[in-house]
mmCIF file with all atom_site columns, C-alpha atoms in Angstrom:
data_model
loop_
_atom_site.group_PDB
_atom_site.id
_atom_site.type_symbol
_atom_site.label_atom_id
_atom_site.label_alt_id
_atom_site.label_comp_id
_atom_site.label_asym_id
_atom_site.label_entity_id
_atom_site.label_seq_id
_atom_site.pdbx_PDB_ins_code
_atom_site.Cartn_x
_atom_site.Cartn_y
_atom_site.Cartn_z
_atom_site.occupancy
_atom_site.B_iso_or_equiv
_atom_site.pdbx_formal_charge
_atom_site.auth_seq_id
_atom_site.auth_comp_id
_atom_site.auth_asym_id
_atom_site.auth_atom_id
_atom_site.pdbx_PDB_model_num
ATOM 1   C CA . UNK A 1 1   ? 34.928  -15.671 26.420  1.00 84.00 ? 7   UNK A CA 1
ATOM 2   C CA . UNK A 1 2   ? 32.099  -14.286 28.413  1.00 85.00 ? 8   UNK A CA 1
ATOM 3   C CA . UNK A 1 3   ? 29.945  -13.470 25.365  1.00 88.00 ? 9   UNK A CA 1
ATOM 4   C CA . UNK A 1 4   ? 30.554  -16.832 24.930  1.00 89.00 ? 10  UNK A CA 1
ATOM 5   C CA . UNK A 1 5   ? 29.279  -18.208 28.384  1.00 90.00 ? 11  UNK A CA 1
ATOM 6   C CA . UNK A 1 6   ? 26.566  -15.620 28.051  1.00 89.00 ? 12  UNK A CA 1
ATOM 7   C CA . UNK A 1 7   ? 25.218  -17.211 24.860  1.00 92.00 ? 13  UNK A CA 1
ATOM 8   C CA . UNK A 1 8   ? 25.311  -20.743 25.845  1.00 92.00 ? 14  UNK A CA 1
ATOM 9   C CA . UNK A 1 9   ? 23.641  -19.823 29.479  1.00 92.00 ? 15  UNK A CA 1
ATOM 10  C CA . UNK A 1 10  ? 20.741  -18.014 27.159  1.00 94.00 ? 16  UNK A CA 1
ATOM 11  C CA . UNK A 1 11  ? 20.509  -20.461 24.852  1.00 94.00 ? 17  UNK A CA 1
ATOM 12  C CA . UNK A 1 12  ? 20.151  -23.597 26.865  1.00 94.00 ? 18  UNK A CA 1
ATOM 13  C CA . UNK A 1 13  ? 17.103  -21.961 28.973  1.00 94.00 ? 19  UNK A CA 1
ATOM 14  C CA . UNK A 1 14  ? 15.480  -20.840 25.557  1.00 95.00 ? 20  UNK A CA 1
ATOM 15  C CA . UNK A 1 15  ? 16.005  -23.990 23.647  1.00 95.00 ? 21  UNK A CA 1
ATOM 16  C CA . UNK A 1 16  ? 14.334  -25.658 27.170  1.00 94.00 ? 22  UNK A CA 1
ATOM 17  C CA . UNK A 1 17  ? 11.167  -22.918 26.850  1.00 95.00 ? 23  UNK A CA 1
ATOM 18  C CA . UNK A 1 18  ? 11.307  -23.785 22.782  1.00 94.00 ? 24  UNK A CA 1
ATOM 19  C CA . UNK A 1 19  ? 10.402  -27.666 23.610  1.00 94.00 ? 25  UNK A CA 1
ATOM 20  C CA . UNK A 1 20  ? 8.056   -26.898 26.531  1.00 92.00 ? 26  UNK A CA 1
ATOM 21  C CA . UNK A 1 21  ? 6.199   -24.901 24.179  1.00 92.00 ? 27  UNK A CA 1
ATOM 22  C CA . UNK A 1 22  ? 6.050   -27.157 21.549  1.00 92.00 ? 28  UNK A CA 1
ATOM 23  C CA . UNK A 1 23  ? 3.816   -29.332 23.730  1.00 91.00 ? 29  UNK A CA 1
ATOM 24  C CA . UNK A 1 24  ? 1.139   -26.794 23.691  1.00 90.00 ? 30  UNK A CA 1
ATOM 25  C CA . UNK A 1 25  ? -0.636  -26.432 20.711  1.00 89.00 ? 31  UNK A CA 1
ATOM 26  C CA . UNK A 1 26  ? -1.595  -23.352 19.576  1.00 88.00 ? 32  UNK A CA 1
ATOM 27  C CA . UNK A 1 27  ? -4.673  -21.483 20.425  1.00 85.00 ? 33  UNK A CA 1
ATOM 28  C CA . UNK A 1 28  ? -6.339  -20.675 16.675  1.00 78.00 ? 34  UNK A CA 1
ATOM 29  C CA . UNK A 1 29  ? -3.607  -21.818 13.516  1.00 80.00 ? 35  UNK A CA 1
ATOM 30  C CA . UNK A 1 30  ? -4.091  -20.839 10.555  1.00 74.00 ? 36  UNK A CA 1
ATOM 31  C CA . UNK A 1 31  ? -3.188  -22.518 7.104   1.00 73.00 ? 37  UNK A CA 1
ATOM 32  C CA . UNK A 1 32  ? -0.453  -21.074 5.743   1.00 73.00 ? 38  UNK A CA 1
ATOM 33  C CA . UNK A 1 33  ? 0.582   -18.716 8.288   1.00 77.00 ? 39  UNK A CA 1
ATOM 34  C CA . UNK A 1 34  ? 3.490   -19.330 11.087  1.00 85.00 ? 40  UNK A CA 1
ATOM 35  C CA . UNK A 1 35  ? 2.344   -20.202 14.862  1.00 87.00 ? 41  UNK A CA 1
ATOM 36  C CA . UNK A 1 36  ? 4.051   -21.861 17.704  1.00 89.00 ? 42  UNK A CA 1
ATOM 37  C CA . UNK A 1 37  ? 6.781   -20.274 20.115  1.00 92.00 ? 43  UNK A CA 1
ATOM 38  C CA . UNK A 1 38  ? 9.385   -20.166 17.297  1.00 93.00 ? 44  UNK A CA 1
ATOM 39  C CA . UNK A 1 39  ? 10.682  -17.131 14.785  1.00 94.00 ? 45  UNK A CA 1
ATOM 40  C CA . UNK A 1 40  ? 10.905  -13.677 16.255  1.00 96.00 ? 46  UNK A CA 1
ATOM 41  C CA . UNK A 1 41  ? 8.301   -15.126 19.439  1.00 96.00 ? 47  UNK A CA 1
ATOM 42  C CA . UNK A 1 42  ? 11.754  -16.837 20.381  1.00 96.00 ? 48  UNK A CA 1
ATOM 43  C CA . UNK A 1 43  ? 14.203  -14.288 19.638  1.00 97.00 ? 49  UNK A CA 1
ATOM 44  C CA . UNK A 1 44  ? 12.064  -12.570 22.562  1.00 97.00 ? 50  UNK A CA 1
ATOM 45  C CA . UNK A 1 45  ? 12.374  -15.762 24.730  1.00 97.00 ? 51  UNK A CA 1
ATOM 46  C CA . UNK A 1 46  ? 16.089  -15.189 24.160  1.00 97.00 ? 52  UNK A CA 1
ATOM 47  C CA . UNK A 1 47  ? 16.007  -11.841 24.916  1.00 97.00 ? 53  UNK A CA 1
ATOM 48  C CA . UNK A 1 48  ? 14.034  -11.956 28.440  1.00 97.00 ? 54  UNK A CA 1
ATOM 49  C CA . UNK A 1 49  ? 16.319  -15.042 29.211  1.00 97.00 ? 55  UNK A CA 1
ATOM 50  C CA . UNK A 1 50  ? 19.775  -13.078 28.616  1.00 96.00 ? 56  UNK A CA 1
ATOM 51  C CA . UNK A 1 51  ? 17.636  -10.477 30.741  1.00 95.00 ? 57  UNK A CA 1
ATOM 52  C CA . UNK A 1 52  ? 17.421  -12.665 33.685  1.00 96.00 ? 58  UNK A CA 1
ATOM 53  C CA . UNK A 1 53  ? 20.789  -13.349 33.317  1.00 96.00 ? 59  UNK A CA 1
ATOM 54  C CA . UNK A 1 54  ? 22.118  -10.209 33.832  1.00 94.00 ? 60  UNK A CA 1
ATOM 55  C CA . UNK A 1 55  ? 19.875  -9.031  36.304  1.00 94.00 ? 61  UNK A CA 1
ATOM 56  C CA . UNK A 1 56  ? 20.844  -12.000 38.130  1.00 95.00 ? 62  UNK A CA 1
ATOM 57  C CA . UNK A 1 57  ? 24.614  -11.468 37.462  1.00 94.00 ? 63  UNK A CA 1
ATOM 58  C CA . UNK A 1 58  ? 23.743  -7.439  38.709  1.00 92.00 ? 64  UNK A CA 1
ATOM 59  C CA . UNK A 1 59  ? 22.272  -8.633  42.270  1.00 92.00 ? 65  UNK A CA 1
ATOM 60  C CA . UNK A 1 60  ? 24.933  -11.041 42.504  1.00 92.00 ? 66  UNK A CA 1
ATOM 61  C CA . UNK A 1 61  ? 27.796  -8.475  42.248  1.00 92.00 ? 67  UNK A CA 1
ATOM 62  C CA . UNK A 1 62  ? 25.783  -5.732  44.701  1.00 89.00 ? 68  UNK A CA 1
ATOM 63  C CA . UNK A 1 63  ? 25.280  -8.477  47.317  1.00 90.00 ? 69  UNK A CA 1
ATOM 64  C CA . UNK A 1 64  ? 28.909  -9.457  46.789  1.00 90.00 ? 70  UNK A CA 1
ATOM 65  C CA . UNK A 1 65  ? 29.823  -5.540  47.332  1.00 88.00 ? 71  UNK A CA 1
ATOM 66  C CA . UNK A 1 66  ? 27.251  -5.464  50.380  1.00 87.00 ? 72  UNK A CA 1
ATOM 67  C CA . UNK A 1 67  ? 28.641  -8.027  52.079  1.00 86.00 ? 73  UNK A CA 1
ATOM 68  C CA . UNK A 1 68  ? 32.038  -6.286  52.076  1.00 87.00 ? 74  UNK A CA 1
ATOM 69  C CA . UNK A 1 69  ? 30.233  -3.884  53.694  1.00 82.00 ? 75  UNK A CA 1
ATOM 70  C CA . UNK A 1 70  ? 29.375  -5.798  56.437  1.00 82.00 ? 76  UNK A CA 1
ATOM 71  C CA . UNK A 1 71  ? 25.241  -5.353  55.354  1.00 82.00 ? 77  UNK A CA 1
ATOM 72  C CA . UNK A 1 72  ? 23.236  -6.121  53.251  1.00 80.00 ? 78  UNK A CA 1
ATOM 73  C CA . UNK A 1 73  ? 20.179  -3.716  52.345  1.00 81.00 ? 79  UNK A CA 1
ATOM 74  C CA . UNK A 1 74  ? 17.355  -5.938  50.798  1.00 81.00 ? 80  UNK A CA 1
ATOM 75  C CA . UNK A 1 75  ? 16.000  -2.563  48.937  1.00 77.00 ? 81  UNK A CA 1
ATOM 76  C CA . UNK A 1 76  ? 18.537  -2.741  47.006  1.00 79.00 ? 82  UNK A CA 1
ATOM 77  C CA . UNK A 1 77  ? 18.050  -6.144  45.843  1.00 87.00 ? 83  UNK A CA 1
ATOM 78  C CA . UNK A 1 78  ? 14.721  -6.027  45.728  1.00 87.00 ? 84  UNK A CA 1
ATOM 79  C CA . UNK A 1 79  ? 13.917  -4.901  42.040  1.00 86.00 ? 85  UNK A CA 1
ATOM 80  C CA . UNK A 1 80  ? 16.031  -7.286  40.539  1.00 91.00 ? 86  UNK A CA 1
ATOM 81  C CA . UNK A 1 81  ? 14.267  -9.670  42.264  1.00 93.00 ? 87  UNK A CA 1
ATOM 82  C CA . UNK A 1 82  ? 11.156  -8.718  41.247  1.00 93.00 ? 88  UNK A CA 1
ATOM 83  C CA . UNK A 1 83  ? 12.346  -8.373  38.186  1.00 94.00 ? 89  UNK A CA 1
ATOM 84  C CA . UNK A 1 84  ? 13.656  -11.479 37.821  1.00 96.00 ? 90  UNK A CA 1
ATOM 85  C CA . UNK A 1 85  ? 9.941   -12.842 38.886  1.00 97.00 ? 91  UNK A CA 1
ATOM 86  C CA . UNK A 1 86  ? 8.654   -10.952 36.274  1.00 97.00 ? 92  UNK A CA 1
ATOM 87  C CA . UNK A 1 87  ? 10.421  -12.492 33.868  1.00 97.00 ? 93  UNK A CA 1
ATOM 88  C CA . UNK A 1 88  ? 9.679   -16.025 34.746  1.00 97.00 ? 94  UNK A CA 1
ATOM 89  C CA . UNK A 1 89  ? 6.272   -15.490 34.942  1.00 98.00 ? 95  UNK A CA 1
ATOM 90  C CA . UNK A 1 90  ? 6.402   -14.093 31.506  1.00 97.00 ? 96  UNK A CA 1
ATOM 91  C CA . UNK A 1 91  ? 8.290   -17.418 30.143  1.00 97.00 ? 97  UNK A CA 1
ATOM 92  C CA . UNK A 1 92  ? 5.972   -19.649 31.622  1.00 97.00 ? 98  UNK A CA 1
ATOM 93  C CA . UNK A 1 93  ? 3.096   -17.929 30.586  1.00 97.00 ? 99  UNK A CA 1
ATOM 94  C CA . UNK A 1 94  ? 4.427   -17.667 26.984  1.00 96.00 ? 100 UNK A CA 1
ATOM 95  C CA . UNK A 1 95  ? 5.343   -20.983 27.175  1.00 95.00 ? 101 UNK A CA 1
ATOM 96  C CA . UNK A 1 96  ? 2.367   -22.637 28.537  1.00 94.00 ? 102 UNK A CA 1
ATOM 97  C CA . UNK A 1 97  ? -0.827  -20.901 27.907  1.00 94.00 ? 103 UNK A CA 1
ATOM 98  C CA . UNK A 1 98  ? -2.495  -20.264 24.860  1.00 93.00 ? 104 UNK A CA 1
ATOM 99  C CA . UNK A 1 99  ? -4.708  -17.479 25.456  1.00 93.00 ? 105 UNK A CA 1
ATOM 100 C CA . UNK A 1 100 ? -5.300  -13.718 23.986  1.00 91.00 ? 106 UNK A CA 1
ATOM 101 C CA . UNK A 1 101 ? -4.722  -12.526 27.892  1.00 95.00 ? 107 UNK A CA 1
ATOM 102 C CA . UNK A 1 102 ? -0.629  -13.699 27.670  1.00 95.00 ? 108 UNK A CA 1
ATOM 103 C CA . UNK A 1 103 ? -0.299  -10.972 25.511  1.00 95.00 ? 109 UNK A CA 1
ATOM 104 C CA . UNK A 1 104 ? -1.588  -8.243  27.305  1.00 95.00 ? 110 UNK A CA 1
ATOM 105 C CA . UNK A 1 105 ? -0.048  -9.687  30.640  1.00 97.00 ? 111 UNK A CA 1
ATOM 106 C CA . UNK A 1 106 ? 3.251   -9.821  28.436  1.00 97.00 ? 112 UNK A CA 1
ATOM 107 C CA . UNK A 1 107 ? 2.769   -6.191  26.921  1.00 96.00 ? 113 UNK A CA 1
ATOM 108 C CA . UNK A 1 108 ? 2.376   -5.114  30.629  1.00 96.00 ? 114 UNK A CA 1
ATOM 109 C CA . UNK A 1 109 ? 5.429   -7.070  32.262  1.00 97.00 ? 115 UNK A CA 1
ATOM 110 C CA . UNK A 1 110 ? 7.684   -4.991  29.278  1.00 96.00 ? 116 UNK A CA 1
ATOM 111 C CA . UNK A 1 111 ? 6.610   -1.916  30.345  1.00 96.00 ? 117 UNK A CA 1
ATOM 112 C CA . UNK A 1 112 ? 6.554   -2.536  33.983  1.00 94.00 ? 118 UNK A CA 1
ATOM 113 C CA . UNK A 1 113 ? 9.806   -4.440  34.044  1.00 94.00 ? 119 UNK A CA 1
ATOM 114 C CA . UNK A 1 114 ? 11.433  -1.571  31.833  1.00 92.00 ? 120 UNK A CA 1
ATOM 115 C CA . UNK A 1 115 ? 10.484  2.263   31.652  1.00 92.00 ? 121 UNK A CA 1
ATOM 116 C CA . UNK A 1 116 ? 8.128   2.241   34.559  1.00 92.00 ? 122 UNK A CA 1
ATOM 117 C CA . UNK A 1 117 ? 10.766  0.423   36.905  1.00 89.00 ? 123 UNK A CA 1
ATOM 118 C CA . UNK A 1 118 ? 13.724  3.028   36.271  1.00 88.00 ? 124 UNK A CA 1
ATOM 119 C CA . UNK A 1 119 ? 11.452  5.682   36.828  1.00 87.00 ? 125 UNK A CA 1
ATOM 120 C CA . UNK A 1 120 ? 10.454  4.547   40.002  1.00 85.00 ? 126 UNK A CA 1
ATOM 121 C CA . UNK A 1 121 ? 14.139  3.576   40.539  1.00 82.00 ? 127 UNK A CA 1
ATOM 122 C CA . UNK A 1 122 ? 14.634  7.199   40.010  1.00 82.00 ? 128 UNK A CA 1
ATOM 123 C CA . UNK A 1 123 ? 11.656  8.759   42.133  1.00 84.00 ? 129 UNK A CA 1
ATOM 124 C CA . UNK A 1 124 ? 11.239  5.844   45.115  1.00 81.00 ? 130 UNK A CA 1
ATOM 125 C CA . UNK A 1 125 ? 15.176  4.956   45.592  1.00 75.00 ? 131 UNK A CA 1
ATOM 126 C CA . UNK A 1 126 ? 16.532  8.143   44.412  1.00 79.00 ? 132 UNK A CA 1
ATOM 127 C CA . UNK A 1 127 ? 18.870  6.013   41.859  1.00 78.00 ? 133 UNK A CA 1
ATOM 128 C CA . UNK A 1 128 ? 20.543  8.047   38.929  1.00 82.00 ? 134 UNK A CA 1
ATOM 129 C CA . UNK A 1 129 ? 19.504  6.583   36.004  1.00 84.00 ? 135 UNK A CA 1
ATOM 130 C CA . UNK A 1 130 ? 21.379  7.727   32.322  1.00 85.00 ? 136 UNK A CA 1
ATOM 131 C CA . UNK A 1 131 ? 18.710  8.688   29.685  1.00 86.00 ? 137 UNK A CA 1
ATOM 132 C CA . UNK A 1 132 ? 20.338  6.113   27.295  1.00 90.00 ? 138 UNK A CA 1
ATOM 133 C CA . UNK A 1 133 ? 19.216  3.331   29.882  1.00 89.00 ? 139 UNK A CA 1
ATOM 134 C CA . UNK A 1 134 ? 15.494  4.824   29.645  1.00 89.00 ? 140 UNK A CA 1
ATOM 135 C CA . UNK A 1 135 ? 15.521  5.693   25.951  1.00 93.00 ? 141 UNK A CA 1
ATOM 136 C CA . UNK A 1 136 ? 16.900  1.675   25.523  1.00 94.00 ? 142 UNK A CA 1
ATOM 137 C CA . UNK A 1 137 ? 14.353  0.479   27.650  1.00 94.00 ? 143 UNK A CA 1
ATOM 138 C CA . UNK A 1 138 ? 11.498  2.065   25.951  1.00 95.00 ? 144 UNK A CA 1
ATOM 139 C CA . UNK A 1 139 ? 12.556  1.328   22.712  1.00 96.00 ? 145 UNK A CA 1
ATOM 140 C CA . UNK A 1 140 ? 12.862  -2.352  23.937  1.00 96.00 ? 146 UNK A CA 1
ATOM 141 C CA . UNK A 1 141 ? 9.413   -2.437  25.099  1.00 96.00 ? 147 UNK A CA 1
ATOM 142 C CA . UNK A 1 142 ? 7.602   -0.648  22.033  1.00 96.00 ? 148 UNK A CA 1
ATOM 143 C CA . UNK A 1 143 ? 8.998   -2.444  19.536  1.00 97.00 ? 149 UNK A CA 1
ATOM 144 C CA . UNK A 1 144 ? 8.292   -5.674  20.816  1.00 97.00 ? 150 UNK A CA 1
ATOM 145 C CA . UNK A 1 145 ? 4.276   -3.909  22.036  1.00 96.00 ? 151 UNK A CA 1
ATOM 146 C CA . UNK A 1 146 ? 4.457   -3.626  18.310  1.00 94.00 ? 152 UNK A CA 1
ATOM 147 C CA . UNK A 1 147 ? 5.672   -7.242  17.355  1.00 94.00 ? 153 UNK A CA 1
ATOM 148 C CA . UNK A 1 148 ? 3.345   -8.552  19.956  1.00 94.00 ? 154 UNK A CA 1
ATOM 149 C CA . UNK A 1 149 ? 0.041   -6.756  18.759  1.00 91.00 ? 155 UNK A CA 1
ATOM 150 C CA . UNK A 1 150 ? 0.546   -6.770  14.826  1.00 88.00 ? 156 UNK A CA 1
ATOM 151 C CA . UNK A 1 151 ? 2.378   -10.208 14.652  1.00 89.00 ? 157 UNK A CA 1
ATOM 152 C CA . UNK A 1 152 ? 0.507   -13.344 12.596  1.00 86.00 ? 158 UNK A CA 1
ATOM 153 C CA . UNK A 1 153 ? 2.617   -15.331 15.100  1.00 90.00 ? 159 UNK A CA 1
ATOM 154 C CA . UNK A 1 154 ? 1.476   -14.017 17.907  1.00 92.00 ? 160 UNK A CA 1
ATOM 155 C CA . UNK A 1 155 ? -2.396  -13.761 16.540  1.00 89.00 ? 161 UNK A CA 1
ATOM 156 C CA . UNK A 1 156 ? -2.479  -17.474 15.868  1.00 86.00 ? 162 UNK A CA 1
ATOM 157 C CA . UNK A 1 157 ? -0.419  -18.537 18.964  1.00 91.00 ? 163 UNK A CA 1
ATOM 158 C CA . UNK A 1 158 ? -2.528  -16.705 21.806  1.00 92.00 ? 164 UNK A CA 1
ATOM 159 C CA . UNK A 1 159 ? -5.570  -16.228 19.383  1.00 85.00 ? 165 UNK A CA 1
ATOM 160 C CA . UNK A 1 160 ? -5.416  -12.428 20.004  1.00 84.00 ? 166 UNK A CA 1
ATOM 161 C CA . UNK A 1 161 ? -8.458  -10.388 17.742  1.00 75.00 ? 167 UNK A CA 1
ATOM 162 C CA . UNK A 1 162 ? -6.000  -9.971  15.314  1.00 69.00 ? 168 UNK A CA 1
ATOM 163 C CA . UNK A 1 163 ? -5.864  -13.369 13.743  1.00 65.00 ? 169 UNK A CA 1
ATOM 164 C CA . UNK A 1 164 ? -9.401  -13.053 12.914  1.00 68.00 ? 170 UNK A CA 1
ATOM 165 C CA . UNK A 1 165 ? -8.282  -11.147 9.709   1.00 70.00 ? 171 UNK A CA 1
ATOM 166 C CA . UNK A 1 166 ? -5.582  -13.489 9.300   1.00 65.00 ? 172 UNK A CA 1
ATOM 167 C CA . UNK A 1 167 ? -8.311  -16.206 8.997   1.00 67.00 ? 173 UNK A CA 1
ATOM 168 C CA . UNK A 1 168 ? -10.336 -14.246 6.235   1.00 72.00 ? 174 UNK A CA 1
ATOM 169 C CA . UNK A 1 169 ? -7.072  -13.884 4.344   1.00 73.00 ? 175 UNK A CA 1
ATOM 170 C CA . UNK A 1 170 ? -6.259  -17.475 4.691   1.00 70.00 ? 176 UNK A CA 1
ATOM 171 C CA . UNK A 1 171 ? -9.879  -18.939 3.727   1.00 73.00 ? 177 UNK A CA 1
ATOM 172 C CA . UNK A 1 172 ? -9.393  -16.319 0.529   1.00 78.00 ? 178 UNK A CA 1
ATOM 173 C CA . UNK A 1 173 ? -5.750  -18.121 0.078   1.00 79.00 ? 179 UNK A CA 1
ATOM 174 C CA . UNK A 1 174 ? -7.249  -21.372 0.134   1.00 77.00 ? 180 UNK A CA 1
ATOM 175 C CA . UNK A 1 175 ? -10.022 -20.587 -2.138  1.00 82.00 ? 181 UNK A CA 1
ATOM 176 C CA . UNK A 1 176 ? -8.000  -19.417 -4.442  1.00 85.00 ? 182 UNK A CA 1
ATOM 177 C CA . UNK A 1 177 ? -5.283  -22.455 -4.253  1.00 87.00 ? 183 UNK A CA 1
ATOM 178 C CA . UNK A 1 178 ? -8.830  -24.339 -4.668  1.00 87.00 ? 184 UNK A CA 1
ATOM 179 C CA . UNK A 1 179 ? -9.834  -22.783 -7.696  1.00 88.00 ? 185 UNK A CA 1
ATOM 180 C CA . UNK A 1 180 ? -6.234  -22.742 -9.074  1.00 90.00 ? 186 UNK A CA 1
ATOM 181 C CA . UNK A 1 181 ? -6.368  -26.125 -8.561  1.00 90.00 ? 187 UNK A CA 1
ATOM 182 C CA . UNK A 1 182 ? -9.674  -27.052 -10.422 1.00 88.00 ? 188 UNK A CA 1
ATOM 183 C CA . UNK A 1 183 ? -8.461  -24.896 -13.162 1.00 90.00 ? 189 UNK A CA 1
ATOM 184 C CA . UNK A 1 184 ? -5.258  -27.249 -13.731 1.00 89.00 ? 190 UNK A CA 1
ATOM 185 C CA . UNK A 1 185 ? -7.149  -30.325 -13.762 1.00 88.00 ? 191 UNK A CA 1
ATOM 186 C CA . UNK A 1 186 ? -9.658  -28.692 -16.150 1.00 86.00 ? 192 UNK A CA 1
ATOM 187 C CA . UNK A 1 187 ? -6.673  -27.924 -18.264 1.00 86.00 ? 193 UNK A CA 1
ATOM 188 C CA . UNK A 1 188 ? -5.289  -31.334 -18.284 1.00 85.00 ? 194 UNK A CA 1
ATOM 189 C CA . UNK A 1 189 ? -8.519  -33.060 -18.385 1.00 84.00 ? 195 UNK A CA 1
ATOM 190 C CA . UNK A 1 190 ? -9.616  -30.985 -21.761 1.00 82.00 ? 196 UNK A CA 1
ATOM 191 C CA . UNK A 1 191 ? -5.863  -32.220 -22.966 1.00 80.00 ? 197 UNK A CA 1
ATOM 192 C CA . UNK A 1 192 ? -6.537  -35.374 -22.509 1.00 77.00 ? 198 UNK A CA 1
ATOM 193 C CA . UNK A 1 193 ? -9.079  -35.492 -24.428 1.00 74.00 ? 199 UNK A CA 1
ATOM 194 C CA . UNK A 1 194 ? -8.085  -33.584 -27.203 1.00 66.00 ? 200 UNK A CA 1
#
C-alpha cells in the first residue's frame, strides 16, 4: 500500500517535469540519436522526485518527534531542507534549460546532496551515519556522473562537448543512408531498363 502511494506521488511530479520539458527543445539534436527529457534522463527525474519525497516524509516525522518534545531544533531540519532545495533546483534546471552548464550544476548537486552531505552530517552534527548509507550514496552519484557525461541523451539535450562526436557519427550515418540510397535507385533504374 505505501509502495503504492509512493509510486503514484513520484510519478505524478515526474510525468508533470516530462511535459514541462517537452516544451523546451533541445539544445543540439542529432538525426538518429535520442534527445529530450525522456529514457534513462527520466528514470533520474523519478529518482530525485521519490528523493524529495522521502526527505520530505524524514523532516516530517523528526518535526513530528520534536514537537513531542516540546522543541523544535531547526539544525536538525535544516539539511533536508536544503536538500530538498537542491533537488528542485535540479528539476527545474533539467527541465527548463538547455545548456552544457545543467550538467555540471547537476553532476555537482549529486555529489553535494549525497556523499559530501553525510560526511558533513558526520563531522558538523556529529550524526552516525552506516557505511551502507555512504557506499549507496556514492554509488548513486557515480553512476549517474557516468550516465550524465557519456550519455547521447544527455550530449544532445544540454549540448555538452560530447555530442560533437555524436554529430560526426551521425553526418557519417547519413552519408551512408545517402549513398545506400543512390545505390538502390541505381539498381532499380538499371532494371528498368534492362
Amino acid at each position: 500500500m505505501v509502495i503504492g502511494i509512493l509510486a503514484v506521488l513520484t510519478a505524478c511530479p515526474t510525468y508533470f517535469i516530462y511535459i514541462l520539458a517537452r516544451t523546451k527543445p533541445s539544445a543540439h539534436p542529432v538525426p538518429y540519436f535520442p534527445h529530450g527529457v525522456h529514457g534513462w534522463l527520466l528514470v533520474f527525474v523519478a529518482t530525485v522526485v521519490l528523493s524529495i519525497l522521502l526527505t520530505a516524509i524524514d523532516a516530517i516525522n523528526s518535526v513530528n518527534l520534536m514537537s513531542q518534545a516540546g522543541t523544535i531544533n531547526w539544525a536538525v531540519i535544516s539539511p533536508s531542507i536544503v536538500i530538498i532545495s537542491l533537488y528542485l533546483y535540479c528539476l527545474w534546471i533539467i527541465a527548463r534549460k538547455r545548456e552544457a552548464w545543467v550538467v555540471k550544476q547537476t553532476i555537482v548537486i549529486l555529489w553535494v546532496v549525497g556523499p559530501i552531505s553525510l560526511l558533513l552530517l558526520g563531522v558538523i552534527f556529529d550524526a552516525s551515519i552506516a557505511n551502507d548509507a555512504v557506499i549507496r550514496s556514492c554509488l548513486y552519484a557515480a553512476l549517474w556522473t557516468l550516465y550524465f557525461l557519456f550519455s547521447k541523451r544527455v550530449g544532445c539535450t544540454y549540448g555538452t562537448k560530447a555530442v560533437d562526436t555524436y554529430v560526426k557519427l551521425a553526418i557519417e550515418m547519413a552519408e551512408a543512408q545517402k549513398a545506400q540510397k543512390a545505390r538502390e535507385e541505381k539498381e532499380a533504374r538499371t532494371k528498368k531498363n534492362k
